[in-house]
GROMACS .gro file of C-alpha atoms in nm:
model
  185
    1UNK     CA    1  -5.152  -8.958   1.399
    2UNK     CA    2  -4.962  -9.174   1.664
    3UNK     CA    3  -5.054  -9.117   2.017
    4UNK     CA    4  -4.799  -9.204   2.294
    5UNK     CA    5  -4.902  -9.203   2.643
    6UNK     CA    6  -4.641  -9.114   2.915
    7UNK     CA    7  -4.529  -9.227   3.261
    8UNK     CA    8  -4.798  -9.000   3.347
    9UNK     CA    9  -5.071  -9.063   3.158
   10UNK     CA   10  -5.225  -8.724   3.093
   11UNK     CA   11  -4.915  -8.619   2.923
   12UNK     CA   12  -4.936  -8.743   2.541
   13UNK     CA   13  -4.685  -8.730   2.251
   14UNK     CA   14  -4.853  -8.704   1.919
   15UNK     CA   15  -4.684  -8.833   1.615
   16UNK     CA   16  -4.819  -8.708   1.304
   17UNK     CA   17  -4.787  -8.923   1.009
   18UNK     CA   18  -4.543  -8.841   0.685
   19UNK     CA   19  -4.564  -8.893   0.362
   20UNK     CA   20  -4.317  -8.812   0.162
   21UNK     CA   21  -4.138  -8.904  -0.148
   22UNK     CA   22  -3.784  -8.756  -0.348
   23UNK     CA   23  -3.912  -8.418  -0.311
   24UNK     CA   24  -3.943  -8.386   0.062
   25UNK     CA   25  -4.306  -8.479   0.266
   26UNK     CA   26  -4.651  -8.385   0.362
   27UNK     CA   27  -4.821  -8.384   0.712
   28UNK     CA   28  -5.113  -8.314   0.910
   29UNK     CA   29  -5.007  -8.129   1.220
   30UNK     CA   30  -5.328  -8.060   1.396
   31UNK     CA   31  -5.678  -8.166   1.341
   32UNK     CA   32  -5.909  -8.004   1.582
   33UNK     CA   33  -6.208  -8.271   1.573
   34UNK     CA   34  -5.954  -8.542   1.586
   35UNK     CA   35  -5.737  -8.359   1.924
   36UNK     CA   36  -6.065  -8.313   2.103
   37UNK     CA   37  -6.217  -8.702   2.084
   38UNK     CA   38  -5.865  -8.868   2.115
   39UNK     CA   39  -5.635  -8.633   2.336
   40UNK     CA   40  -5.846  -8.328   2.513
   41UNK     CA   41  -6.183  -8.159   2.418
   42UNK     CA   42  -5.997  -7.762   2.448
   43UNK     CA   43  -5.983  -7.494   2.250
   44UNK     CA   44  -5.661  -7.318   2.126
   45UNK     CA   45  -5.662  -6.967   2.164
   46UNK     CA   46  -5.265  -6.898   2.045
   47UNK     CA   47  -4.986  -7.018   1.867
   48UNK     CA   48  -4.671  -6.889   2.030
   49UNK     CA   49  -4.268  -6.920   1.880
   50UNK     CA   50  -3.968  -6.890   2.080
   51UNK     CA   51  -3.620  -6.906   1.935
   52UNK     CA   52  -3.339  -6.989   2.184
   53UNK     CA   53  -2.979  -6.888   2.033
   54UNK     CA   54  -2.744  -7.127   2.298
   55UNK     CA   55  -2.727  -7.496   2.360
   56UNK     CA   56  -2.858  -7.541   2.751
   57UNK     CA   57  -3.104  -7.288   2.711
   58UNK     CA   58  -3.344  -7.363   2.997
   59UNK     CA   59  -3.710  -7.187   2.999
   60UNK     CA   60  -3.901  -7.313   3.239
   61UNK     CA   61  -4.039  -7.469   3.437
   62UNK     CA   62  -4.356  -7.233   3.417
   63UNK     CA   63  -4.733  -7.236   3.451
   64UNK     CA   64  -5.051  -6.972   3.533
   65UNK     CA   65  -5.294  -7.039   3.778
   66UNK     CA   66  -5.686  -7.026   3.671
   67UNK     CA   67  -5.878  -6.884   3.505
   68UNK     CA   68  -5.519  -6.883   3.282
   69UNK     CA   69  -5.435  -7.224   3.312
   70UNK     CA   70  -5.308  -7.348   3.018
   71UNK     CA   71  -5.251  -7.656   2.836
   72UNK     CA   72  -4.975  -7.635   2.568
   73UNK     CA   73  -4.900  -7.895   2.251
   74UNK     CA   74  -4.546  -7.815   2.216
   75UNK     CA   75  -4.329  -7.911   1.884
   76UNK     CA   76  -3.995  -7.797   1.776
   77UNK     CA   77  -3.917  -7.612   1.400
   78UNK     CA   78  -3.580  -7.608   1.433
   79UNK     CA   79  -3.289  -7.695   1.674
   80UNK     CA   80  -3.386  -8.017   1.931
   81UNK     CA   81  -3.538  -7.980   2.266
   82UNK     CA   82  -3.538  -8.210   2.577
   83UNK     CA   83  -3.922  -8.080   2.695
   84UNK     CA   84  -4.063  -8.180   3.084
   85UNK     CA   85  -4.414  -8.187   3.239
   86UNK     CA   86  -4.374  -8.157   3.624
   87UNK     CA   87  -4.706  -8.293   3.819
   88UNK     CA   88  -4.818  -8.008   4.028
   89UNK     CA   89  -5.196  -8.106   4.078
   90UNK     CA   90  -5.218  -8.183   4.456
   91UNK     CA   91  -5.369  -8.503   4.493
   92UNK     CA   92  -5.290  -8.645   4.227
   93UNK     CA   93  -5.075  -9.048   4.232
   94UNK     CA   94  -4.796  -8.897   4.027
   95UNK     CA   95  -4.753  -8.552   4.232
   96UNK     CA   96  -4.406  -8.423   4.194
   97UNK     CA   97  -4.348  -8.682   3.929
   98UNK     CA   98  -4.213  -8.559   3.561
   99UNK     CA   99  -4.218  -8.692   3.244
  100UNK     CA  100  -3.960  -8.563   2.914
  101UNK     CA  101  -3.931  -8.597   2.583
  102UNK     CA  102  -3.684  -8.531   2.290
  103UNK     CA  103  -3.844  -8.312   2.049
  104UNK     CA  104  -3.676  -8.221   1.718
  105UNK     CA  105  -3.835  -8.165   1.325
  106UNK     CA  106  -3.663  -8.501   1.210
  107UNK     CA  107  -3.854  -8.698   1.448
  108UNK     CA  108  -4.172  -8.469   1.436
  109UNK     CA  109  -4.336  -8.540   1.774
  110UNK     CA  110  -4.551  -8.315   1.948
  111UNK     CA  111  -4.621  -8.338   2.343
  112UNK     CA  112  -4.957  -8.247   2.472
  113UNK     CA  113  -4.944  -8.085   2.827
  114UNK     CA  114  -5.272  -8.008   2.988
  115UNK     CA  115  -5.294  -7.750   3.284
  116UNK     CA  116  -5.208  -7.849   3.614
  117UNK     CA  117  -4.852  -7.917   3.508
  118UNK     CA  118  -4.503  -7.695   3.510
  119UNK     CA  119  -4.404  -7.719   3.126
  120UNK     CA  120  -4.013  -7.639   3.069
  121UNK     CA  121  -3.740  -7.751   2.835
  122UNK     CA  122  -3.348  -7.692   2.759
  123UNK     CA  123  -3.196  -7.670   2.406
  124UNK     CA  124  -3.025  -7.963   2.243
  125UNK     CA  125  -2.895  -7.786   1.948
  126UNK     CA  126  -2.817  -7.405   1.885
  127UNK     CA  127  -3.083  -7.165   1.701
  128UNK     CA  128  -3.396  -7.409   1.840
  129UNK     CA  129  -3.684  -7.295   1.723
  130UNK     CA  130  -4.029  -7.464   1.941
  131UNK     CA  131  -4.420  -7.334   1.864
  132UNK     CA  132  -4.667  -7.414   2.070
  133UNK     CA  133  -5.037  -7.357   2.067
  134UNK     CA  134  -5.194  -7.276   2.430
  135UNK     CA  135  -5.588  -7.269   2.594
  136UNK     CA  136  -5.520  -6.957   2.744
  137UNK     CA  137  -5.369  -6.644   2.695
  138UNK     CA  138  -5.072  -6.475   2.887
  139UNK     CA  139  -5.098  -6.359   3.187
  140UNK     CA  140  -4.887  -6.148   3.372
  141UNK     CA  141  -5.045  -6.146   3.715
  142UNK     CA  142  -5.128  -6.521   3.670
  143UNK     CA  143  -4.784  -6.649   3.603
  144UNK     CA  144  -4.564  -6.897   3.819
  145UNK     CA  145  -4.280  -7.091   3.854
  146UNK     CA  146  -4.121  -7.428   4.004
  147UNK     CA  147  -3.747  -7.396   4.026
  148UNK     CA  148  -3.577  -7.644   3.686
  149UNK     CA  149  -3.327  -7.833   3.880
  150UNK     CA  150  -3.505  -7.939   4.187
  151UNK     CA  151  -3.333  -8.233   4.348
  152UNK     CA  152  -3.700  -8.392   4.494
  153UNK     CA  153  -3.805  -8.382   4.182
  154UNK     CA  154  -3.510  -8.514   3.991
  155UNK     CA  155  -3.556  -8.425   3.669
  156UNK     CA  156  -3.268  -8.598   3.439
  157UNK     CA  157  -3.180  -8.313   3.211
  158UNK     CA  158  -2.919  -8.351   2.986
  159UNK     CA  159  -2.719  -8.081   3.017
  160UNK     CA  160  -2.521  -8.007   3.311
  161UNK     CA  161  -2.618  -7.758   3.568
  162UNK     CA  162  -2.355  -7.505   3.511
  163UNK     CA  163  -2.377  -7.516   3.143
  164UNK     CA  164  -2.790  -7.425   3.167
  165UNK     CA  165  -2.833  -7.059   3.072
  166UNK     CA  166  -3.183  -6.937   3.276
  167UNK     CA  167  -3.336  -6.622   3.310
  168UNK     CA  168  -3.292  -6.419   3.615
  169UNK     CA  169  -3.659  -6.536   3.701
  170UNK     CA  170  -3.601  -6.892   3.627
  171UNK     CA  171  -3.276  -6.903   3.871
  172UNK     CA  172  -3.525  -6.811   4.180
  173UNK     CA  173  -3.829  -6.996   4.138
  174UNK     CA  174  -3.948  -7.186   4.430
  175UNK     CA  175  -3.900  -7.540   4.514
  176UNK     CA  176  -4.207  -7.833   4.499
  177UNK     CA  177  -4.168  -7.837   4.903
  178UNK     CA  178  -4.238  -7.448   4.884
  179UNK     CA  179  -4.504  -7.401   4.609
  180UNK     CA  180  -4.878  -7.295   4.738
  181UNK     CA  181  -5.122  -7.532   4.618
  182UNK     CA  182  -5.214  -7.443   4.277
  183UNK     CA  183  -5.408  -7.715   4.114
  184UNK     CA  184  -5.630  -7.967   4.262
  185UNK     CA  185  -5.651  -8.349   4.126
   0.00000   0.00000   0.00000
């Protein structure tokens, strides 16, 4: 496996090797031992699916607060996804800051998001298809949100804002400027 470190160096894309031949290929998607001494000693608790039907399909940007954190290693079955870690540990030198990444099944890459970020993404394709294995569980009472589209934090999707198709949560979530303090550095 490849490891790519980020802008912000926390956030890691893993590139699993192929090997393939005329009849298709083989790959190692996650090794525990080798995730905890090169990325993040955790433990995964649950694999989760989400299918999004439309192009500009925008889930996010989301995160729980302790003792739910979680940290999320996000790859895509089906479909292509442009997926975004947003900085929200206060403290921290790249506060505010995001990172992105274009996941898809040709190009196999996984990105590694540990807790203290907002995770989101928008569909590049229709009838994505993303998994993701977390360190926590859902929870209800412990969930949040940072609003996608904030213009101090200038993330450079690429879709257009009135083509993004959100949730009725996702279209109110607070700014950066008006979050509570939720992680520490």
């Amino acid at each position: 496996m490849k490891l790519t470190k980020l802008a912000i160096p926390e956030i890691v894309k893993i590139t699993p090797a192929r090997f393939g031949d005329a009849r298709g290929y083989f790959s190692e998607l996650f090794k525990d031992q080798w995730f905890r001494e090169n990325v993040s000693n955790v433990t995964f608790v649950q694999d989760n699916q989400s299918l999004s039907s439309a192009v500009g399909t925008v889930r996010g940007l989301h995160f729980q607060l302790d003792p739910f954190a979680q940290g999320k290693l996000v790859r895509c079955l089906a479909g292509a996804i442009f997926d975004v870690a947003v900085d929200i540990r206060v403290g921290s030198p790249t506060y505010g800051q995001w990172v992105g990444a274009e996941l898809t099944p040709e190009n196999g890459d996984q990105l590694w998001i540990p807790a203290g970020f907002a995770h989101g993404f928008a569909t590049l394709l229709p009838d994505t298809v993303i998994l993701y294995k977390v360190t926590a569980p859902y929870s209800a009472a412990n969930d949040r949100g940072l609003l996608w589209n904030d213009l101090d934090i200038g993330i450079e999707w690429p879709i257009e804002t009135g083509q993004a198709m959100l949730s009725d949560k996702d279209k109110v979530q607070p700014r950066l400027a008006d979050l509570p303090p939720s992680f520490s550095y």
